[in-house]
Amino acid sequence: MSRRTRALLGGVAVTSGAAGVLHYADAPALVAFVVAAFALAGLAWLVSFTTEQVGGHFGPAVTGLLQSTLGNLPEFFVVVFALSAGEVVVAQFSIIGSIFANALLVLGFVIVVGARESSDGIMRFSPRLPQDTATLLFLSGFIIVLIGVSAGTHDPASDDIVTISAIASVLVLIVYGVWVYGYLKTEAAAAGVPRAPATMPLRTSIALLALGGVGAAFVSEWFVDSLRPTIDELGISAQFAGLVIVAIAGNAVEHVVGVVLAAKGQADLAISVVKNSVAQIAAFLAPALVLVSLLFDHHLTFDLAPVYVAALALTILSIWQVTGDGEATYFEGAALIATYVILAVFTLYE
Amino acid sequence: MSRRTRALLGGVAVTSGAAGVLHYADAPALVAFVVAAFALAGLAWLVSFTTEQVGGHFGPAVTGLLQSTLGNLPEFFVVVFALSAGEVVVAQFSIIGSIFANALLVLGFVIVVGARESSDGIMRFSPRLPQDTATLLFLSGFIIVLIGVSAGTHDPASDDIVTISAIASVLVLIVYGVWVYGYLKTEAAAAGVPRAPATMPLRTSIALLALGGVGAAFVSEWFVDSLRPTIDELGISAQFAGLVIVAIAGNAVEHVVGVVLAAKGQADLAISVVKNSVAQIAAFLAPALVLVSLLFDHHLTFDLAPVYVAALALTILSIWQVTGDGEATYFEGAALIATYVILAVFTLYE
Amino acid sequence: MSRRTRALLGGVAVTSGAAGVLHYADAPALVAFVVAAFALAGLAWLVSFTTEQVGGHFGPAVTGLLQSTLGNLPEFFVVVFALSAGEVVVAQFSIIGSIFANALLVLGFVIVVGARESSDGIMRFSPRLPQDTATLLFLSGFIIVLIGVSAGTHDPASDDIVTISAIASVLVLIVYGVWVYGYLKTEAAAAGVPRAPATMPLRTSIALLALGGVGAAFVSEWFVDSLRPTIDELGISAQFAGLVIVAIAGNAVEHVVGVVLAAKGQADLAISVVKNSVAQIAAFLAPALVLVSLLFDHHLTFDLAPVYVAALALTILSIWQVTGDGEATYFEGAALIATYVILAVFTLYE
């Protein structure tokens, strides 16, 4: 374990501990919230890092499989606790916020950095993964748009949104499973999935992964707990909180690794980190949470406010347009970032 | 004529006869409906098969021209009889249902089968036809979305939907004509259009085609006649009936040939059978029926409920995304099929 | 200066003078309007022509920069005078009308002519510029759709459309700046930007450009002044006036040059003339006017009626679909023209 890794692990442990103390000491909500947000971002990194370490002992297919399922564990806990606290809007916006933050903000930065790195200003990568992600996003987008328009126009089917969402979730999960199976078989064998040689013993990795998971569960609860008073104190909208703050803390920070890979000129790996994450949230985490939420009083459905349905549809098209041809320029990265900022500004006025 | 062809012809004749007997004997609606549905699917195959036989005597350009105009004869009759019976929703949903069934369900199966057939799991075909189909679908989609949004927002132009639909239909038909002309000139000469050497004498082929057409006209009426009581008895929505039952019986069954071609590794032919059919329904059958319906009391327009406008727009984008690059994988086929199933489930709750 | 150029300059001068006389003599509105429309189209050509001449003395980068900023001067004045006259609908529809007219009508004709010119019926060009234009249009489209849906659904953010439009405009202008910088650096150095060797002395060119600009300012005011009485007299909708008449007079005529280039087989130049113009209106002129309009009583925002939001979104997708692969056929040009005609017909019924 490198000194840097040790320092990071220590930092995560300390911040998580501080978040717990602040929570149980009934500290001012804003302080508790900020510390919990940092702890959550750190735990998201820890889960992502240890997943890769465990996978490193078994090869790329296992790494990919672990990443495809455990990669959004902290996000998962945040949404579960938000739902159990009755914060349905925050829960929904954490999920679609993660899609926006990764697909627009993180991908935009990856492209800006990657294009600067390239000698002719064009970042090049295999178009296969962006096309696959587009297909998965179109599928999830189809059900979200269908339900959004149905609810918005008081279509008869809008009375059965919970049932339709659940059935659609099962179908999306099946397609995601088919994709992961095919992707791991072909791409992982080649070079599409980031592979880190394990630098820690398997036992340590598993222990740290377990610790990260348990930690994420606790910190998520504290984070969600302090979210509502913080929103009220700052006078921001729940949409902004979910779309910007929760999404960046719970999800985007860990993808700084994509930007780092882009800066090293590893365009394919950089794109795959971000793209896989977007595909996973849209086609695995979201439908899985819809099904899990059936156990709760407040159900998560694909029913979103029309503006966000439209924003999501256009985001799916934008990232397909920018990356579908296997080339991206500095300016295209800037356009994605600007799209995210426009959306974030918009939520400020909700 | 092969023994298999004879058996099929006999089967179609018997089923059509049975449908007639059940109709005039006032048999229970459900039984009459099911038999008429089978007869209709059989006649759709017969028209498609004999069209190809007649064309086989003249070369690919004539085959293409015949297929481009007669290919959806049974569908045409179903819509005409549905309109004359005042079943406007069934008429509309038969048309867009045919688009959904072919573009999502049949194309999905073609890709699943074609990708399995390929050694590296990727079905490859010329992107020209998928791109052309996308252009035609964008044109039809443009008018459908324009009118749908206009009607949904009580825009002033929504008072003149019949007139606007008729003018737009003429324009779409002109563009379709330009496309068919160019397509037959370039592609048919090459290898884009499925060509079967004629196995029957021309006279027999024409006679059977005429019989198939007349049969389709009669059976369509019986089919539509038993549709409403069947819908009421089963308690299903008119949308589900049109989108799933009518679409599959009147249209999709004949395209099993696409799946068969895909299984034989003939990717380009398989794609062209399905794609041409989709283009034809959207840019020839639909506008032609809009114009024909001006003679009826109940007019067919491009005015659809918002959810189906959205579903159509996303379907157009999905199939363009999946096939526009000339490559499709198993998983992409699965995603198209899942999209169709989600839509079908949705209509169950209307 | 060639005899033809002199004749054209004389024609523009005479028509502009006549427009002024008719304006101050209180001539019948319809006559004054028609003459002003011709004068405006002529001045649009003059500004475009002299911009190129001035640029010809400095090289492609300066030409590109001048064209990217001054290219829509007449359009700019028309919108400013329309806003100051309180004609917000005309102002808005002049801008989006210019996008529709260039992206569908002019591009359609360019492709029809260019594809006929090509030996195999396929016009070929670099897909880079169409892809860049698509990215810019997606960015502008994102904010237009977001605000359109927000206003249409009475979302809370719809109370702050002026503020959100202004902030979004600044972001879009930044991205446009990044694009122009990169485009001029790479493409202009190569062959993407139309270059005409200067045929007039620099001094003459600058004088004529200044005259053209001043003339455009005056004629625009006369044009807008006679617009309302003309609309009322002809009984046409403000939407049709803006989308068809103003758009073609103020913008499309100058792009006849694109069609001429296509006829000469210069596919890349022809596409770049039209594409740059579309990108410029959407990502430079429109946001610039939104910001300028903050000085007026009537503000220009990105808030459009839902049908036009939808039409714009589909137009962006259509031209991306047709040109994004670097190939376009006769039939695809016809489809774009038909899309424009359908839209124009639609506005007749508003």
PDB file of N, CA, C and O in Angstrom, chain C residues 174-230:
ATOM      1  N   ILE C 174     -19.922  31.786 -24.671  1.00  0.00           N
ATOM      2  CA  ILE C 174     -18.574  31.306 -24.337  1.00  0.00           C
ATOM      3  C   ILE C 174     -18.228  30.073 -25.171  1.00  0.00           C
ATOM      4  O   ILE C 174     -17.158  29.983 -25.777  1.00  0.00           O
ATOM      5  N   VAL C 175     -19.182  29.121 -25.215  1.00  0.00           N
ATOM      6  CA  VAL C 175     -18.917  27.898 -25.980  1.00  0.00           C
ATOM      7  C   VAL C 175     -18.738  28.237 -27.465  1.00  0.00           C
ATOM      8  O   VAL C 175     -17.857  27.684 -28.134  1.00  0.00           O
ATOM      9  N   TYR C 176     -19.553  29.164 -27.979  1.00  0.00           N
ATOM     10  CA  TYR C 176     -19.392  29.577 -29.377  1.00  0.00           C
ATOM     11  C   TYR C 176     -18.005  30.161 -29.602  1.00  0.00           C
ATOM     12  O   TYR C 176     -17.349  29.873 -30.609  1.00  0.00           O
ATOM     13  N   GLY C 177     -17.552  30.989 -28.648  1.00  0.00           N
ATOM     14  CA  GLY C 177     -16.222  31.569 -28.746  1.00  0.00           C
ATOM     15  C   GLY C 177     -15.142  30.493 -28.790  1.00  0.00           C
ATOM     16  O   GLY C 177     -14.223  30.542 -29.615  1.00  0.00           O
ATOM     17  N   VAL C 178     -15.275  29.496 -27.905  1.00  0.00           N
ATOM     18  CA  VAL C 178     -14.309  28.389 -27.893  1.00  0.00           C
ATOM     19  C   VAL C 178     -14.315  27.680 -29.240  1.00  0.00           C
ATOM     20  O   VAL C 178     -13.273  27.349 -29.799  1.00  0.00           O
ATOM     21  N   TRP C 179     -15.523  27.483 -29.793  1.00  0.00           N
ATOM     22  CA  TRP C 179     -15.616  26.787 -31.069  1.00  0.00           C
ATOM     23  C   TRP C 179     -14.987  27.601 -32.196  1.00  0.00           C
ATOM     24  O   TRP C 179     -14.201  27.079 -32.988  1.00  0.00           O
ATOM     25  N   VAL C 180     -15.338  28.896 -32.283  1.00  0.00           N
ATOM     26  CA  VAL C 180     -14.799  29.730 -33.359  1.00  0.00           C
ATOM     27  C   VAL C 180     -13.276  29.742 -33.291  1.00  0.00           C
ATOM     28  O   VAL C 180     -12.588  29.586 -34.306  1.00  0.00           O
ATOM     29  N   TYR C 181     -12.750  29.872 -32.074  1.00  0.00           N
ATOM     30  CA  TYR C 181     -11.297  29.894 -31.905  1.00  0.00           C
ATOM     31  C   TYR C 181     -10.667  28.614 -32.463  1.00  0.00           C
ATOM     32  O   TYR C 181      -9.755  28.658 -33.279  1.00  0.00           O
ATOM     33  N   GLY C 182     -11.194  27.466 -32.026  1.00  0.00           N
ATOM     34  CA  GLY C 182     -10.647  26.192 -32.486  1.00  0.00           C
ATOM     35  C   GLY C 182     -10.858  25.977 -33.977  1.00  0.00           C
ATOM     36  O   GLY C 182      -9.973  25.490 -34.681  1.00  0.00           O
ATOM     37  N   TYR C 183     -12.033  26.377 -34.459  1.00  0.00           N
ATOM     38  CA  TYR C 183     -12.376  26.168 -35.865  1.00  0.00           C
ATOM     39  C   TYR C 183     -11.473  26.970 -36.777  1.00  0.00           C
ATOM     40  O   TYR C 183     -10.945  26.464 -37.770  1.00  0.00           O
ATOM     41  N   LEU C 184     -11.274  28.249 -36.419  1.00  0.00           N
ATOM     42  CA  LEU C 184     -10.435  29.101 -37.255  1.00  0.00           C
ATOM     43  C   LEU C 184      -8.999  28.618 -37.233  1.00  0.00           C
ATOM     44  O   LEU C 184      -8.305  28.643 -38.252  1.00  0.00           O
ATOM     45  N   LYS C 185      -8.552  28.149 -36.062  1.00  0.00           N
ATOM     46  CA  LYS C 185      -7.164  27.700 -35.948  1.00  0.00           C
ATOM     47  C   LYS C 185      -6.910  26.483 -36.826  1.00  0.00           C
ATOM     48  O   LYS C 185      -5.901  26.405 -37.516  1.00  0.00           O
ATOM     49  N   THR C 186      -7.837  25.519 -36.780  1.00  0.00           N
ATOM     50  CA  THR C 186      -7.566  24.271 -37.512  1.00  0.00           C
ATOM     51  C   THR C 186      -8.153  24.268 -38.915  1.00  0.00           C
ATOM     52  O   THR C 186      -7.465  23.990 -39.880  1.00  0.00           O
ATOM     53  N   GLU C 187      -9.437  24.586 -39.028  1.00  0.00           N
ATOM     54  CA  GLU C 187     -10.111  24.412 -40.311  1.00  0.00           C
ATOM     55  C   GLU C 187      -9.697  25.470 -41.322  1.00  0.00           C
ATOM     56  O   GLU C 187      -9.445  25.176 -42.482  1.00  0.00           O
ATOM     57  N   ALA C 188      -9.673  26.733 -40.863  1.00  0.00           N
ATOM     58  CA  ALA C 188      -9.368  27.808 -41.793  1.00  0.00           C
ATOM     59  C   ALA C 188      -7.988  27.589 -42.399  1.00  0.00           C
ATOM     60  O   ALA C 188      -7.764  27.811 -43.587  1.00  0.00           O
ATOM     61  N   ALA C 189      -7.062  27.140 -41.570  1.00  0.00           N
ATOM     62  CA  ALA C 189      -5.730  26.834 -42.058  1.00  0.00           C
ATOM     63  C   ALA C 189      -5.816  25.788 -43.162  1.00  0.00           C
ATOM     64  O   ALA C 189      -5.065  25.824 -44.139  1.00  0.00           O
ATOM     65  N   ALA C 190      -6.746  24.856 -43.002  1.00  0.00           N
ATOM     66  CA  ALA C 190      -6.945  23.835 -44.028  1.00  0.00           C
ATOM     67  C   ALA C 190      -7.842  24.395 -45.140  1.00  0.00           C
ATOM     68  O   ALA C 190      -7.467  25.329 -45.821  1.00  0.00           O
ATOM     69  N   ALA C 191      -9.042  23.862 -45.295  1.00  0.00           N
ATOM     70  CA  ALA C 191      -9.841  24.296 -46.440  1.00  0.00           C
ATOM     71  C   ALA C 191     -11.312  24.449 -46.106  1.00  0.00           C
ATOM     72  O   ALA C 191     -12.153  24.539 -46.985  1.00  0.00           O
ATOM     73  N   GLY C 192     -11.638  24.479 -44.797  1.00  0.00           N
ATOM     74  CA  GLY C 192     -13.051  24.468 -44.417  1.00  0.00           C
ATOM     75  C   GLY C 192     -13.785  25.762 -44.680  1.00  0.00           C
ATOM     76  O   GLY C 192     -14.999  25.772 -44.857  1.00  0.00           O
ATOM     77  N   VAL C 193     -13.078  26.897 -44.688  1.00  0.00           N
ATOM     78  CA  VAL C 193     -13.759  28.182 -44.800  1.00  0.00           C
ATOM     79  C   VAL C 193     -13.652  28.719 -46.225  1.00  0.00           C
ATOM     80  O   VAL C 193     -12.580  28.708 -46.812  1.00  0.00           O
ATOM     81  N   PRO C 194     -14.764  29.184 -46.779  1.00  0.00           N
ATOM     82  CA  PRO C 194     -14.725  29.704 -48.148  1.00  0.00           C
ATOM     83  C   PRO C 194     -13.776  30.895 -48.233  1.00  0.00           C
ATOM     84  O   PRO C 194     -13.839  31.811 -47.423  1.00  0.00           O
ATOM     85  N   ARG C 195     -12.859  30.864 -49.177  1.00  0.00           N
ATOM     86  CA  ARG C 195     -11.915  31.963 -49.342  1.00  0.00           C
ATOM     87  C   ARG C 195     -12.037  32.535 -50.727  1.00  0.00           C
ATOM     88  O   ARG C 195     -11.907  31.826 -51.722  1.00  0.00           O
ATOM     89  N   ALA C 196     -12.299  33.805 -50.810  1.00  0.00           N
ATOM     90  CA  ALA C 196     -12.280  34.452 -52.105  1.00  0.00           C
ATOM     91  C   ALA C 196     -11.087  35.378 -52.118  1.00  0.00           C
ATOM     92  O   ALA C 196     -10.878  36.116 -51.167  1.00  0.00           O
ATOM     93  N   PRO C 197     -10.260  35.342 -53.161  1.00  0.00           N
ATOM     94  CA  PRO C 197      -9.202  36.333 -53.256  1.00  0.00           C
ATOM     95  C   PRO C 197      -9.872  37.695 -53.407  1.00  0.00           C
ATOM     96  O   PRO C 197     -10.885  37.829 -54.098  1.00  0.00           O
ATOM     97  N   ALA C 198      -9.339  38.701 -52.729  1.00  0.00           N
ATOM     98  CA  ALA C 198      -9.944  40.032 -52.788  1.00  0.00           C
ATOM     99  C   ALA C 198      -9.885  40.561 -54.209  1.00  0.00           C
ATOM    100  O   ALA C 198      -8.848  40.465 -54.879  1.00  0.00           O
ATOM    101  N   THR C 199     -10.994  41.084 -54.695  1.00  0.00           N
ATOM    102  CA  THR C 199     -11.012  41.658 -56.048  1.00  0.00           C
ATOM    103  C   THR C 199     -11.215  43.173 -55.988  1.00  0.00           C
ATOM    104  O   THR C 199     -11.277  43.819 -57.018  1.00  0.00           O
ATOM    105  N   MET C 200     -11.322  43.701 -54.783  1.00  0.00           N
ATOM    106  CA  MET C 200     -11.494  45.143 -54.631  1.00  0.00           C
ATOM    107  C   MET C 200     -10.434  45.656 -53.672  1.00  0.00           C
ATOM    108  O   MET C 200      -9.991  44.917 -52.790  1.00  0.00           O
ATOM    109  N   PRO C 201     -10.036  46.925 -53.793  1.00  0.00           N
ATOM    110  CA  PRO C 201      -9.090  47.493 -52.832  1.00  0.00           C
ATOM    111  C   PRO C 201      -9.690  47.464 -51.429  1.00  0.00           C
ATOM    112  O   PRO C 201     -10.920  47.563 -51.270  1.00  0.00           O
ATOM    113  N   LEU C 202      -8.831  47.333 -50.424  1.00  0.00           N
ATOM    114  CA  LEU C 202      -9.291  47.224 -49.047  1.00  0.00           C
ATOM    115  C   LEU C 202     -10.177  48.405 -48.661  1.00  0.00           C
ATOM    116  O   LEU C 202     -11.247  48.244 -48.058  1.00  0.00           O
ATOM    117  N   ARG C 203      -9.722  49.620 -49.035  1.00  0.00           N
ATOM    118  CA  ARG C 203     -10.440  50.841 -48.692  1.00  0.00           C
ATOM    119  C   ARG C 203     -11.886  50.792 -49.227  1.00  0.00           C
ATOM    120  O   ARG C 203     -12.844  51.076 -48.501  1.00  0.00           O
ATOM    121  N   THR C 204     -12.031  50.421 -50.499  1.00  0.00           N
ATOM    122  CA  THR C 204     -13.367  50.314 -51.099  1.00  0.00           C
ATOM    123  C   THR C 204     -14.218  49.288 -50.343  1.00  0.00           C
ATOM    124  O   THR C 204     -15.392  49.517 -50.055  1.00  0.00           O
ATOM    125  N   SER C 205     -13.601  48.156 -50.046  1.00  0.00           N
ATOM    126  CA  SER C 205     -14.331  47.087 -49.368  1.00  0.00           C
ATOM    127  C   SER C 205     -14.864  47.560 -48.026  1.00  0.00           C
ATOM    128  O   SER C 205     -16.032  47.340 -47.682  1.00  0.00           O
ATOM    129  N   ILE C 206     -13.978  48.221 -47.252  1.00  0.00           N
ATOM    130  CA  ILE C 206     -14.396  48.677 -45.927  1.00  0.00           C
ATOM    131  C   ILE C 206     -15.498  49.724 -46.057  1.00  0.00           C
ATOM    132  O   ILE C 206     -16.505  49.693 -45.325  1.00  0.00           O
ATOM    133  N   ALA C 207     -15.343  50.624 -47.021  1.00  0.00           N
ATOM    134  CA  ALA C 207     -16.362  51.654 -47.221  1.00  0.00           C
ATOM    135  C   ALA C 207     -17.704  51.022 -47.568  1.00  0.00           C
ATOM    136  O   ALA C 207     -18.751  51.378 -47.022  1.00  0.00           O
ATOM    137  N   LEU C 208     -17.674  50.050 -48.474  1.00  0.00           N
ATOM    138  CA  LEU C 208     -18.930  49.397 -48.888  1.00  0.00           C
ATOM    139  C   LEU C 208     -19.535  48.588 -47.736  1.00  0.00           C
ATOM    140  O   LEU C 208     -20.755  48.542 -47.566  1.00  0.00           O
ATOM    141  N   LEU C 209     -18.660  47.945 -46.933  1.00  0.00           N
ATOM    142  CA  LEU C 209     -19.152  47.190 -45.784  1.00  0.00           C
ATOM    143  C   LEU C 209     -19.853  48.132 -44.802  1.00  0.00           C
ATOM    144  O   LEU C 209     -20.962  47.849 -44.311  1.00  0.00           O
ATOM    145  N   ALA C 210     -19.215  49.294 -44.567  1.00  0.00           N
ATOM    146  CA  ALA C 210     -19.818  50.278 -43.664  1.00  0.00           C
ATOM    147  C   ALA C 210     -21.153  50.756 -44.222  1.00  0.00           C
ATOM    148  O   ALA C 210     -22.166  50.827 -43.513  1.00  0.00           O
ATOM    149  N   LEU C 211     -21.162  51.065 -45.524  1.00  0.00           N
ATOM    150  CA  LEU C 211     -22.403  51.494 -46.184  1.00  0.00           C
ATOM    151  C   LEU C 211     -23.478  50.413 -46.049  1.00  0.00           C
ATOM    152  O   LEU C 211     -24.636  50.706 -45.747  1.00  0.00           O
ATOM    153  N   GLY C 212     -23.062  49.173 -46.292  1.00  0.00           N
ATOM    154  CA  GLY C 212     -24.001  48.053 -46.190  1.00  0.00           C
ATOM    155  C   GLY C 212     -24.587  47.951 -44.796  1.00  0.00           C
ATOM    156  O   GLY C 212     -25.791  47.747 -44.611  1.00  0.00           O
ATOM    157  N   GLY C 213     -23.718  48.102 -43.782  1.00  0.00           N
ATOM    158  CA  GLY C 213     -24.185  48.015 -42.403  1.00  0.00           C
ATOM    159  C   GLY C 213     -25.168  49.127 -42.069  1.00  0.00           C
ATOM    160  O   GLY C 213     -26.253  48.881 -41.530  1.00  0.00           O
ATOM    161  N   VAL C 214     -24.791  50.372 -42.437  1.00  0.00           N
ATOM    162  CA  VAL C 214     -25.684  51.503 -42.159  1.00  0.00           C
ATOM    163  C   VAL C 214     -26.997  51.332 -42.926  1.00  0.00           C
ATOM    164  O   VAL C 214     -28.100  51.517 -42.384  1.00  0.00           O
ATOM    165  N   GLY C 215     -26.861  50.945 -44.194  1.00  0.00           N
ATOM    166  CA  GLY C 215     -28.061  50.733 -45.017  1.00  0.00           C
ATOM    167  C   GLY C 215     -28.964  49.676 -44.407  1.00  0.00           C
ATOM    168  O   GLY C 215     -30.185  49.857 -44.301  1.00  0.00           O
ATOM    169  N   ALA C 216     -28.355  48.576 -43.937  1.00  0.00           N
ATOM    170  CA  ALA C 216     -29.148  47.500 -43.337  1.00  0.00           C
ATOM    171  C   ALA C 216     -29.904  48.010 -42.123  1.00  0.00           C
ATOM    172  O   ALA C 216     -31.069  47.646 -41.892  1.00  0.00           O
ATOM    173  N   ALA C 217     -29.254  48.893 -41.346  1.00  0.00           N
ATOM    174  CA  ALA C 217     -29.908  49.434 -40.156  1.00  0.00           C
ATOM    175  C   ALA C 217     -31.153  50.227 -40.547  1.00  0.00           C
ATOM    176  O   ALA C 217     -32.235  50.046 -39.971  1.00  0.00           O
ATOM    177  N   PHE C 218     -31.009  51.106 -41.562  1.00  0.00           N
ATOM    178  CA  PHE C 218     -32.168  51.908 -41.979  1.00  0.00           C
ATOM    179  C   PHE C 218     -33.274  51.048 -42.584  1.00  0.00           C
ATOM    180  O   PHE C 218     -34.437  51.131 -42.205  1.00  0.00           O
ATOM    181  N   VAL C 219     -32.875  50.233 -43.554  1.00  0.00           N
ATOM    182  CA  VAL C 219     -33.881  49.440 -44.273  1.00  0.00           C
ATOM    183  C   VAL C 219     -34.614  48.489 -43.313  1.00  0.00           C
ATOM    184  O   VAL C 219     -35.818  48.265 -43.437  1.00  0.00           O
ATOM    185  N   SER C 220     -33.866  47.937 -42.326  1.00  0.00           N
ATOM    186  CA  SER C 220     -34.495  47.048 -41.350  1.00  0.00           C
ATOM    187  C   SER C 220     -35.637  47.762 -40.650  1.00  0.00           C
ATOM    188  O   SER C 220     -36.714  47.194 -40.440  1.00  0.00           O
ATOM    189  N   GLU C 221     -35.401  49.025 -40.280  1.00  0.00           N
ATOM    190  CA  GLU C 221     -36.445  49.758 -39.578  1.00  0.00           C
ATOM    191  C   GLU C 221     -37.669  49.941 -40.484  1.00  0.00           C
ATOM    192  O   GLU C 221     -38.808  49.751 -40.059  1.00  0.00           O
ATOM    193  N   TRP C 222     -37.432  50.332 -41.737  1.00  0.00           N
ATOM    194  CA  TRP C 222     -38.549  50.512 -42.668  1.00  0.00           C
ATOM    195  C   TRP C 222     -39.301  49.197 -42.884  1.00  0.00           C
ATOM    196  O   TRP C 222     -40.519  49.165 -42.971  1.00  0.00           O
ATOM    197  N   PHE C 223     -38.504  48.132 -42.989  1.00  0.00           N
ATOM    198  CA  PHE C 223     -39.062  46.794 -43.211  1.00  0.00           C
ATOM    199  C   PHE C 223     -39.992  46.411 -42.060  1.00  0.00           C
ATOM    200  O   PHE C 223     -41.147  46.014 -42.260  1.00  0.00           O
ATOM    201  N   VAL C 224     -39.481  46.545 -40.837  1.00  0.00           N
ATOM    202  CA  VAL C 224     -40.268  46.183 -39.657  1.00  0.00           C
ATOM    203  C   VAL C 224     -41.495  47.083 -39.547  1.00  0.00           C
ATOM    204  O   VAL C 224     -42.585  46.634 -39.172  1.00  0.00           O
ATOM    205  N   ASP C 225     -41.304  48.353 -39.907  1.00  0.00           N
ATOM    206  CA  ASP C 225     -42.376  49.331 -39.815  1.00  0.00           C
ATOM    207  C   ASP C 225     -43.572  48.957 -40.694  1.00  0.00           C
ATOM    208  O   ASP C 225     -44.727  49.154 -40.315  1.00  0.00           O
ATOM    209  N   SER C 226     -43.300  48.432 -41.856  1.00  0.00           N
ATOM    210  CA  SER C 226     -44.380  48.096 -42.787  1.00  0.00           C
ATOM    211  C   SER C 226     -44.876  46.668 -42.593  1.00  0.00           C
ATOM    212  O   SER C 226     -45.805  46.220 -43.265  1.00  0.00           O
ATOM    213  N   LEU C 227     -44.236  45.939 -41.638  1.00  0.00           N
ATOM    214  CA  LEU C 227     -44.549  44.520 -41.491  1.00  0.00           C
ATOM    215  C   LEU C 227     -45.947  44.308 -40.903  1.00  0.00           C
ATOM    216  O   LEU C 227     -46.757  43.545 -41.447  1.00  0.00           O
ATOM    217  N   ARG C 228     -46.229  44.987 -39.785  1.00  0.00           N
ATOM    218  CA  ARG C 228     -47.517  44.792 -39.108  1.00  0.00           C
ATOM    219  C   ARG C 228     -48.691  45.125 -40.024  1.00  0.00           C
ATOM    220  O   ARG C 228     -49.599  44.295 -40.189  1.00  0.00           O
ATOM    221  N   PRO C 229     -48.727  46.353 -40.671  1.00  0.00           N
ATOM    222  CA  PRO C 229     -49.846  46.621 -41.583  1.00  0.00           C
ATOM    223  C   PRO C 229     -49.943  45.598 -42.716  1.00  0.00           C
ATOM    224  O   PRO C 229     -51.044  45.212 -43.125  1.00  0.00           O
ATOM    225  N   THR C 230     -48.786  45.115 -43.198  1.00  0.00           N
ATOM    226  CA  THR C 230     -48.820  44.113 -44.267  1.00  0.00           C
ATOM    227  C   THR C 230     -49.441  42.809 -43.769  1.00  0.00           C
ATOM    228  O   THR C 230     -50.274  42.197 -44.451  1.00  0.00           O
TER     229      THR C 230
END
